[in-house]
Coordinates of C-alpha atoms and ligand atoms in Angstrom, one line a residue:
X27 CA -7.0 -4.8 -22.0
X28 CA -7.3 -8.1 -19.9
X29 CA -11.0 -9.0 -19.0
X30 CA -10.7 -8.2 -15.1
X31 CA -11.7 -3.7 -16.8
X32 CA -14.2 -5.5 -19.3
X33 CA -15.7 -7.7 -16.5
X34 CA -15.9 -4.0 -14.2
X35 CA -18.7 -2.7 -15.7
X36 CA -17.7 1.1 -15.1
X37 CA -18.4 3.7 -17.0
X38 CA -17.0 4.8 -20.5
X39 CA -13.6 6.2 -18.6
X40 CA -10.7 5.3 -20.6
X41 CA -9.0 2.6 -18.5
X42 CA -5.4 4.3 -19.4
X43 CA -2.8 6.7 -17.5
X44 CA -2.6 9.7 -19.3
X45 CA -0.5 12.9 -18.1
X46 CA -1.5 16.2 -20.3
X47 CA -0.2 18.7 -17.6
X48 CA 2.6 19.6 -14.9
X49 CA 0.9 17.5 -11.3
X50 CA -0.7 19.3 -10.2
X51 CA -2.3 21.1 -13.1
X52 CA -3.8 24.7 -13.3
X53 CA -7.6 23.8 -12.8
X54 CA -6.4 21.7 -9.4
X55 CA -4.1 24.8 -8.3
X56 CA -7.0 27.0 -8.9
X57 CA -9.4 24.6 -6.5
X58 CA -6.6 24.1 -4.0
X59 CA -6.7 27.5 -3.4
X60 CA -10.3 27.5 -2.5
X61 CA -9.8 24.6 -0.6
X62 CA -6.8 26.4 1.2
X63 CA -9.6 29.8 1.7
X64 CA -12.5 28.0 3.1
X65 CA -11.7 24.4 4.2
X66 CA -10.2 23.8 7.5
X67 CA -6.8 23.5 7.4
X68 CA -7.0 19.9 9.6
X69 CA -8.1 18.2 6.7
X70 CA -5.1 17.0 4.7
X71 CA -4.9 16.1 1.4
X72 CA -2.5 13.2 -0.5
X73 CA -2.4 14.5 -3.6
X74 CA -3.4 17.7 -4.7
X75 CA -5.5 17.2 -7.7
X76 CA -9.5 16.9 -8.1
X77 CA -11.3 14.3 -8.9
X78 CA -13.5 14.6 -11.8
X79 CA -14.1 10.9 -12.6
X80 CA -13.2 7.7 -11.4
X81 CA -13.8 3.9 -12.5
X82 CA -12.2 0.7 -12.8
X83 CA -8.4 1.2 -12.1
X84 CA -8.4 4.7 -13.2
X85 CA -8.9 8.1 -11.5
X86 CA -9.7 10.9 -13.4
X87 CA -8.7 14.8 -12.7
X88 CA -10.5 18.3 -14.1
X89 CA -7.1 18.9 -15.9
X90 CA -7.9 15.7 -17.5
X91 CA -5.1 13.5 -16.3
X92 CA -5.7 9.8 -15.7
X93 CA -3.7 8.6 -12.8
X94 CA -3.6 4.7 -12.0
X95 CA -5.7 4.0 -8.8
X96 CA -3.5 2.6 -6.5
X97 CA -5.7 3.8 -3.3
X98 CA -9.0 3.4 -4.0
X99 CA -10.0 5.9 -1.5
X100 CA -8.3 4.0 1.2
X101 CA -9.6 0.9 0.2
X102 CA -13.3 1.8 -0.1
X103 CA -14.0 1.2 -3.5
X104 CA -13.1 -2.8 -4.0
X105 CA -15.8 -3.1 -6.9
X106 CA -14.3 0.0 -8.0
X107 CA -16.0 3.4 -8.4
X108 CA -19.5 3.8 -9.2
X109 CA -19.3 0.0 -10.1
X110 CA -22.6 -0.6 -12.3
X111 CA -24.8 -2.1 -10.0
X112 CA -23.6 0.1 -7.1
X113 CA -24.9 2.9 -9.5
X114 CA -28.0 1.1 -10.5
X115 CA -29.5 0.1 -7.0
X116 CA -28.2 3.2 -5.6
X117 CA -30.6 5.1 -8.1
X118 CA -33.5 3.4 -7.8
X119 CA -33.4 3.9 -3.9
X120 CA -32.4 7.5 -4.6
X121 CA -35.5 7.7 -7.0
X122 CA -37.7 5.4 -4.3
X123 CA -36.9 7.6 -1.2
X124 CA -33.6 9.2 0.6
X125 CA -34.4 8.1 4.4
X126 CA -36.9 7.8 6.5
X127 CA -34.9 7.1 10.0
X128 CA -34.0 3.5 10.6
X129 CA -36.0 4.4 14.2
X130 CA -38.6 5.8 12.9
X131 CA -40.2 3.4 9.7
X132 CA -37.5 0.6 9.0
X133 CA -37.2 -0.5 5.1
X134 CA -35.6 -3.1 3.6
X135 CA -32.6 -2.7 1.8
X136 CA -31.4 -2.4 5.8
X137 CA -32.4 -5.8 6.8
X138 CA -31.1 -7.5 3.9
X139 CA -27.9 -5.9 3.9
X140 CA -28.1 -8.0 8.0
X141 CA -29.0 -10.4 6.5
X142 CA -26.0 -10.8 4.1
X143 CA -23.7 -9.7 7.0
X144 CA -24.2 -12.8 8.6
X145 CA -24.1 -14.7 5.2
X146 CA -20.8 -13.9 4.8
X147 CA -18.8 -13.1 7.9
X148 CA -17.1 -15.8 9.7
X149 CA -19.1 -18.4 12.0
X150 CA -22.2 -20.1 11.3
X151 CA -23.6 -18.9 14.4
X152 CA -26.8 -16.6 14.8
X153 CA -25.6 -13.3 14.0
X154 CA -27.8 -9.8 14.1
X155 CA -25.9 -7.2 13.0
X156 CA -26.4 -2.6 13.4
X157 CA -25.9 -0.5 10.6
X158 CA -23.5 2.8 11.1
X159 CA -22.4 5.7 9.2
X160 CA -18.4 5.3 9.5
X161 CA -16.2 2.7 10.6
X162 CA -15.3 4.3 13.4
X163 CA -18.9 4.5 14.9
X164 CA -19.0 1.1 14.3
X165 CA -16.0 0.5 16.9
X166 CA -17.3 2.6 19.2
X167 CA -20.5 1.1 19.4
X168 CA -18.8 -2.6 18.9
X169 CA -17.5 -1.6 22.3
X170 CA -20.7 -0.4 23.7
X171 CA -22.2 -4.0 22.7
X172 CA -19.6 -5.7 24.6
X173 CA -19.7 -3.1 27.2
X174 CA -23.4 -4.0 28.4
X175 CA -23.0 -7.7 27.2
X176 CA -20.0 -8.5 29.7
X177 CA -21.4 -5.7 32.2
X178 CA -17.5 -5.1 32.5
X179 CA -15.8 -2.1 31.3
X180 CA -12.0 -2.7 30.3
X181 CA -10.8 -2.0 26.4
X182 CA -7.8 -3.8 24.9
X183 CA -6.3 -2.4 21.1
X184 CA -2.8 -3.3 20.8
X185 CA 0.5 -1.5 19.5
X186 CA 0.3 -0.2 15.8
X187 CA -3.5 -0.4 16.2
X188 CA -5.7 2.2 14.1
X189 CA -9.5 2.1 15.2
X190 CA -10.7 6.0 13.9
X191 CA -10.8 10.0 14.5
X192 CA -14.0 10.2 17.9
X193 CA -13.2 10.1 20.9
X194 CA -13.3 6.7 22.3
X195 CA -11.8 6.0 18.4
X196 CA -8.4 7.9 19.3
X197 CA -8.2 5.9 22.4
X198 CA -7.8 2.7 20.9
X199 CA -5.9 4.7 18.0
X200 CA -2.3 3.7 18.8
X201 CA -0.3 7.0 16.4
X202 CA -0.6 10.2 17.8
X203 CA 1.1 12.4 15.0
X204 CA -1.7 13.6 13.1
X205 CA -4.7 11.6 14.8
X206 CA -4.4 12.1 18.3
X207 CA -2.3 14.9 19.0
X208 CA -3.7 18.2 20.7
X209 CA -7.3 16.1 20.9
X210 CA -6.9 14.7 24.8
X211 CA -8.4 14.0 27.4
X212 CA -9.2 10.8 25.5
X213 CA -11.5 7.4 27.0
X214 CA -10.7 5.8 29.9
X215 CA -10.5 2.0 30.3
X216 CA -8.7 1.4 27.2
X217 CA -4.8 -0.6 27.5
X218 CA -2.2 -0.9 24.9
X219 CA -0.2 -4.0 24.6
X220 CA 2.2 -5.8 21.8
X221 CA 0.7 -6.7 18.5
X222 CA 3.3 -9.5 16.8
X223 CA 5.1 -7.4 14.7
X224 CA 7.5 -10.1 13.0
X225 CA 10.4 -7.5 11.0
X226 CA 10.6 -5.2 14.2
X227 CA 10.0 -7.9 16.7
X228 CA 13.5 -7.4 19.0
X229 CA 14.4 -11.3 19.8
X230 CA 13.3 -11.8 15.5
X231 CA 10.6 -12.8 13.8
X232 CA 10.8 -17.0 14.8
X233 CA 9.6 -16.8 17.9
X234 CA 7.5 -13.4 17.7
X235 CA 4.4 -14.9 17.5
X236 CA 4.4 -16.6 20.9
X237 CA 6.9 -14.3 22.3
X238 CA 4.5 -11.7 22.0
X239 CA 1.3 -13.0 23.0
X240 CA 3.2 -14.1 26.1
X241 CA 3.7 -10.8 26.4
X242 CA 0.1 -9.4 25.4
X243 CA -1.5 -11.4 27.6
X244 CA 1.0 -11.2 30.7
X245 CA 0.1 -7.3 30.7
X246 CA -3.6 -7.8 30.4
X247 CA -3.6 -10.0 33.1
X248 CA -1.6 -8.6 35.4
X249 CA -2.4 -4.5 34.6
X250 CA -6.0 -5.0 33.8
X251 CA -7.2 -8.7 34.8
X252 CA -8.7 -11.1 32.3
X253 CA -12.1 -10.2 34.6
X254 CA -11.9 -6.7 33.8
X255 CA -12.0 -7.1 29.6
X256 CA -15.4 -6.1 27.9
X257 CA -13.5 -6.2 24.4
X258 CA -10.2 -6.9 22.7
X259 CA -10.2 -5.3 19.4
X260 CA -7.7 -6.3 17.1
X261 CA -7.2 -5.7 12.9
X262 CA -6.5 -9.2 12.1
X263 CA -4.4 -7.4 9.3
X264 CA -3.2 -3.9 10.7
X265 CA -3.4 -0.9 8.0
X266 CA -2.6 1.9 9.1
X267 CA 0.0 1.3 11.4
X268 CA 1.7 -0.6 8.4
X269 CA 0.3 -3.4 6.9
X270 CA 0.9 -5.7 10.0
X271 CA 0.5 -9.2 9.2
X272 CA 0.6 -10.1 13.0
X273 CA 2.8 -13.7 13.0
X274 CA 0.7 -16.5 12.3
X275 CA -0.3 -18.3 15.5
X276 CA -0.8 -14.7 17.3
X277 CA -4.2 -13.9 16.7
X278 CA -5.3 -17.5 17.7
X279 CA -3.9 -17.4 21.4
X280 CA -5.6 -13.8 21.7
X281 CA -8.7 -15.0 20.9
X282 CA -8.1 -18.2 22.6
X283 CA -7.7 -15.8 25.5
X284 CA -10.7 -13.8 25.1
X285 CA -13.1 -16.6 25.2
X286 CA -11.3 -18.7 28.0
X287 CA -12.2 -15.4 30.0
X288 CA -15.1 -14.4 28.9
X289 CA -13.9 -11.4 27.1
X290 CA -15.6 -10.8 23.6
X291 CA -12.9 -10.8 20.8
X292 CA -13.4 -7.8 18.1
X293 CA -12.3 -8.5 14.6
X294 CA -11.8 -4.7 13.0
X295 CA -12.4 -5.3 9.5
X296 CA -12.9 -2.1 8.3
X297 CA -9.8 -1.9 6.1
X298 CA -9.1 -5.3 5.6
X299 CA -12.3 -7.0 4.9
X300 CA -14.3 -7.7 1.6
X301 CA -12.4 -9.4 -0.5
X302 CA -9.8 -6.9 0.3
X303 CA -7.5 -10.1 1.2
X304 CA -8.2 -12.9 -1.2
X305 CA -11.2 -13.6 1.5
X306 CA -14.5 -11.8 2.6
X307 CA -12.5 -11.3 5.5
X308 CA -8.6 -11.1 6.8
X309 CA -9.5 -13.4 9.7
X310 CA -10.6 -16.9 8.2
X311 CA -6.9 -17.4 6.8
X312 CA -6.0 -18.5 10.3
X313 CA -9.9 -19.4 10.8
X314 CA -10.6 -17.1 13.6
X315 CA -14.1 -16.8 14.4
X316 CA -14.5 -13.4 16.1
X317 CA -17.6 -12.8 18.8
X318 CA -17.9 -9.5 17.0
X319 CA -16.8 -7.8 13.5
X320 CA -16.5 -4.6 12.3
X321 CA -17.1 -3.7 8.3
X322 CA -17.4 -0.4 6.8
X323 CA -14.9 0.9 3.7
X324 CA -15.3 -1.7 0.7
X325 CA -19.2 -2.7 1.7
X326 CA -20.2 -0.1 0.2
X327 CA -18.8 0.9 -3.0
X328 CA -18.5 4.6 -1.8
X329 CA -21.1 5.1 -0.2
X330 CA -20.5 5.8 3.7
X331 CA -22.3 2.6 5.6
X332 CA -20.7 0.9 8.0
X333 CA -21.6 -2.2 10.7
X334 CA -21.5 -4.3 13.8
X335 CA -21.9 -8.0 12.6
X336 CA -21.8 -11.2 15.5
X337 CA -22.8 -13.5 18.0
X338 CA -27.2 -12.7 17.8
X339 CA -27.0 -12.9 22.4
X340 CA -24.4 -10.7 22.1
X341 CA -25.5 -8.0 19.9
X342 CA -29.3 -8.5 21.7
X343 CA -28.1 -7.1 24.9
X344 CA -28.2 -3.4 24.4
X345 CA -31.8 -2.5 25.6
X346 CA -33.7 -1.7 22.9
X347 CA -33.2 2.1 21.3
X348 CA -29.8 1.7 22.5
X349 CA -28.3 1.7 19.3
X350 CA -28.7 3.8 16.5
X351 CA -28.5 7.4 15.2
X352 CA -30.0 9.3 12.2
X353 CA -28.8 8.2 9.6
X354 CA -26.9 4.6 9.8
X355 CA -28.5 2.6 7.8
X356 CA -29.4 4.5 5.4
X357 CA -31.2 3.3 2.3
X358 CA -29.3 5.1 -0.3
X359 CA -26.2 3.4 1.6
X360 CA -28.0 0.0 1.8
X361 CA -28.7 -0.2 -1.5
X362 CA -25.0 0.4 -2.9
X363 CA -23.5 -2.0 -0.8
X364 CA -26.5 -4.7 -2.1
X365 CA -24.8 -3.7 -5.2
X366 CA -21.4 -3.8 -3.8
X367 CA -22.0 -7.1 -2.6
X368 CA -23.2 -8.5 -5.5
X369 CA -20.9 -7.1 -7.8
X370 CA -18.3 -9.6 -5.3
X371 CA -20.0 -12.6 -5.7
X372 CA -20.4 -12.4 -9.2
X373 CA -17.3 -11.4 -10.4
X374 CA -15.2 -13.3 -7.8
X375 CA -13.7 -10.8 -6.0
X376 CA -11.5 -12.6 -3.4
X377 CA -10.0 -15.0 -6.5
X378 CA -9.0 -11.4 -8.1
X379 CA -7.7 -10.0 -5.1
X380 CA -5.3 -13.4 -4.6
X381 CA -4.6 -12.1 -8.7
X382 CA -3.7 -9.1 -7.6
X383 CA -0.8 -10.6 -5.1
X384 CA 0.2 -13.1 -7.7
X385 CA 0.9 -10.6 -10.4
X386 CA 2.0 -7.7 -7.7
X387 CA 3.8 -9.7 -5.1
X388 CA 7.3 -11.2 -6.4
X389 CA 7.6 -7.9 -8.8
X390 CA 8.1 -6.1 -5.3
X391 CA 10.1 -9.2 -3.7
X392 CA 12.1 -8.1 -6.7
X393 CA 12.3 -4.8 -6.2
X394 CA 13.6 -5.6 -2.4
X395 CA 16.1 -7.7 -3.3
X396 CA 17.9 -5.0 -5.9
X397 CA 17.0 -2.3 -3.4
X398 CA 18.5 -2.1 0.6
X399 CA 15.7 0.5 1.2
X400 CA 13.1 -2.2 0.8
X401 CA 13.2 -3.9 4.6
X402 CA 10.2 -5.9 4.3
X403 CA 6.9 -6.6 1.6
X404 CA 4.2 -8.0 2.8
X405 CA 0.6 -8.3 2.8
X406 CA -2.4 -10.5 1.3
X407 CA -4.2 -9.9 -1.5
X408 CA -4.4 -6.3 -2.8
X409 CA -3.3 -5.0 0.6
X410 CA 0.0 -5.0 -0.1
X411 CA 2.7 -2.7 0.8
X412 CA 6.7 -2.4 1.2
X413 CA 8.1 -0.8 4.5
X414 CA 11.4 1.2 3.4
X415 CA 14.4 1.6 6.0
X416 CA 17.9 3.1 5.7
X417 CA 19.6 0.7 3.3
X418 CA 21.8 -1.8 5.9
X419 CA 19.4 -1.2 8.5
X420 CA 16.4 -1.3 9.8
X421 CA 15.4 2.1 10.7
X422 CA 12.1 3.6 9.5
X423 CA 12.9 5.8 6.3
X424 CA 9.7 8.4 5.9
X425 CA 11.7 10.4 3.9
X426 CA 12.4 8.1 1.3
X427 CA 9.4 6.8 1.5
X428 CA 7.4 10.3 1.1
X429 CA 10.2 11.0 -2.1
X430 CA 9.0 7.8 -3.8
X431 CA 5.1 8.7 -2.9
X432 CA 5.2 12.2 -4.6
X433 CA 7.3 10.6 -7.6
X434 CA 5.1 8.4 -8.4
X435 CA 2.1 10.8 -8.2
X436 CA 4.2 12.8 -10.8
X437 CA 3.9 9.5 -13.0
X438 CA 0.8 9.3 -12.9
X439 CA 0.5 6.4 -10.1
X440 CA -2.4 7.3 -7.2
X441 CA -0.6 5.9 -4.1
X442 CA -0.6 6.2 -0.8
X443 CA 1.5 5.9 2.1
X444 CA 1.0 4.4 5.7
X445 CA 2.8 2.9 9.0
X446 CA 3.7 4.1 12.3
X447 CA 7.0 5.3 11.6
X448 CA 4.9 7.4 8.1
X449 CA 7.4 4.3 6.4
X450 CA 5.7 2.0 4.6
X451 CA 4.0 2.5 0.8
X452 CA 0.5 0.7 0.6
X453 CA -1.0 -0.8 -2.6
X454 CA -5.0 -0.7 -2.1
X455 CA -5.6 -1.0 -5.8
X456 CA -9.7 -1.4 -6.6
X457 CA -9.4 -5.0 -7.5
X458 CA -11.1 -4.6 -10.9
X459 CA -8.0 -3.2 -11.9
X460 CA -7.1 -4.4 -15.4
X461 CA -3.7 -6.9 -15.1
X462 CA -2.0 -4.2 -18.0
X463 CA -2.7 -1.2 -15.6
X464 CA -1.5 -3.1 -12.4
X465 CA 1.8 -4.2 -14.1
X466 CA 1.6 -0.4 -15.4
X467 CA 1.4 0.5 -11.5
X468 CA 4.5 -1.6 -10.6
X469 CA 6.3 0.1 -13.4
X470 CA 5.8 3.2 -12.6
X471 CA 7.1 2.8 -8.3
X472 CA 9.9 0.3 -10.3
X473 CA 11.7 3.4 -12.4
X474 CA 10.9 5.4 -9.2
X475 CA 12.4 3.5 -7.3
X476 CA 15.7 3.5 -9.0
X477 CA 15.8 7.4 -9.4
X478 CA 15.7 7.6 -5.6
Ligands
PLZ30 N1 -10.5 0.7 12.0 C1 -9.3 -1.0 11.0 O1 -8.8 1.6 8.8 C2 -9.8 3.6 8.7 C3 -8.2 6.2 7.9 C4 -7.9 7.5 7.2 P1 -13.6 5.6 9.1 N2 -8.9 3.7 8.3 C5 -8.4 5.4 7.1 C6 -7.8 9.2 8.4 O2 -6.8 8.9 8.1 O3 -8.5 8.8 8.5 C7 -10.1 3.1 9.7 C8 -9.6 1.7 10.3 C9 -9.7 0.6 10.8 C10 -11.3 1.7 12.0 C11 -11.0 2.9 10.7 C12 -12.4 4.5 11.1 O4 -12.9 4.1 10.1 O5 -15.3 5.6 8.4 O6 -13.1 6.7 8.8 O7 -14.5 6.4 10.2

């Protein structure tokens, strides 16, 4: 076993794949029947097994099956589940007090998380933060802050973008099914423009960045009016849209346009942030310094916490009492975040993410050469994906994607799909996963692909 697992500091959970029942096993089936009776049908499930324990690179179910984890609870447990520093700090906080509400009596961990965010996020300007419970709530608040600062209303988002499931963030999210269908009407003053998606750009990838930026800027200028735009919100590496890396040069053009017109440029790094792509934040790869950055997921090792961080003068534009919520920046979640950040620094998790790319990407690329069903391999760090197509075409192949995911699940690999067309298999292992497990997971994908 590689040192990666030893360094994870996780619980004494065997770092192995182990399938001892049919998937799902009898206990999971029993619980699933109870779920179906008691839990609203709208709350879906990717894998029909119930979790019992998780840590390092594995998740164990109630029947004793142990899965290699390539999902991290959707890019959340980057430091591993129940990471030592997260448990230690959160436990101490649980014993001290669980809640006071920062709007009633503040507490140090909240301030310390904001201090950490100021230091870690791109740019050396004065920064401030506000903390919330979920990614969607952070995005909503970024928009509120940008509107009050600019005294403008319009918000620009992109094709294939995902920003959440609340009313405003549904409006910002691109994909109808399952996120928006039947749930309207949606919030007004939201405008969607093209993103530089090289693989699917009509004229090919070569001029994609320039052409997409031209189109986006032209649409904003002509259809909205740059002077009406409060914020441009974009994921530097689009997650739910299909792990799309905007063609190099696109993001800088959009950021420059925002700057020229006094528009607040918001990087939504809820999925791509906190070491996931091999940097602390994905926008660093193109030297982008966003005015505001939204974070969640990886920030707190599994506890619900989210943040908006940005230029002090923008963050301070909201009147006192204008931002908040009962639970935002809960002390236990803040303590967990400090444990998570401590782990990321100590284990140099950006480097781990790069190492994961180094191991996985060439193997995925080799598979793509052998299997026409893989249209493209993409992503950075431990945010990697394969886009599946009908061989010989670029036609999306969601059926093959679903079949591949199911085959992997049966073999003991927890893996997720994504994408506007449901045809992208994404790989989001915990950054502390052992190299043996990582390779074993890729072996499973490879074998399942050959059987497809
Ligand atoms: N912005 C970039 O990735 C959450 C959604 C899973 P919440 N992505 C996973 C699902 O089907 O609900 C996400 C994101 C980006 C915002 C969000 C929203 O974060 O914490 O789920 O509200």
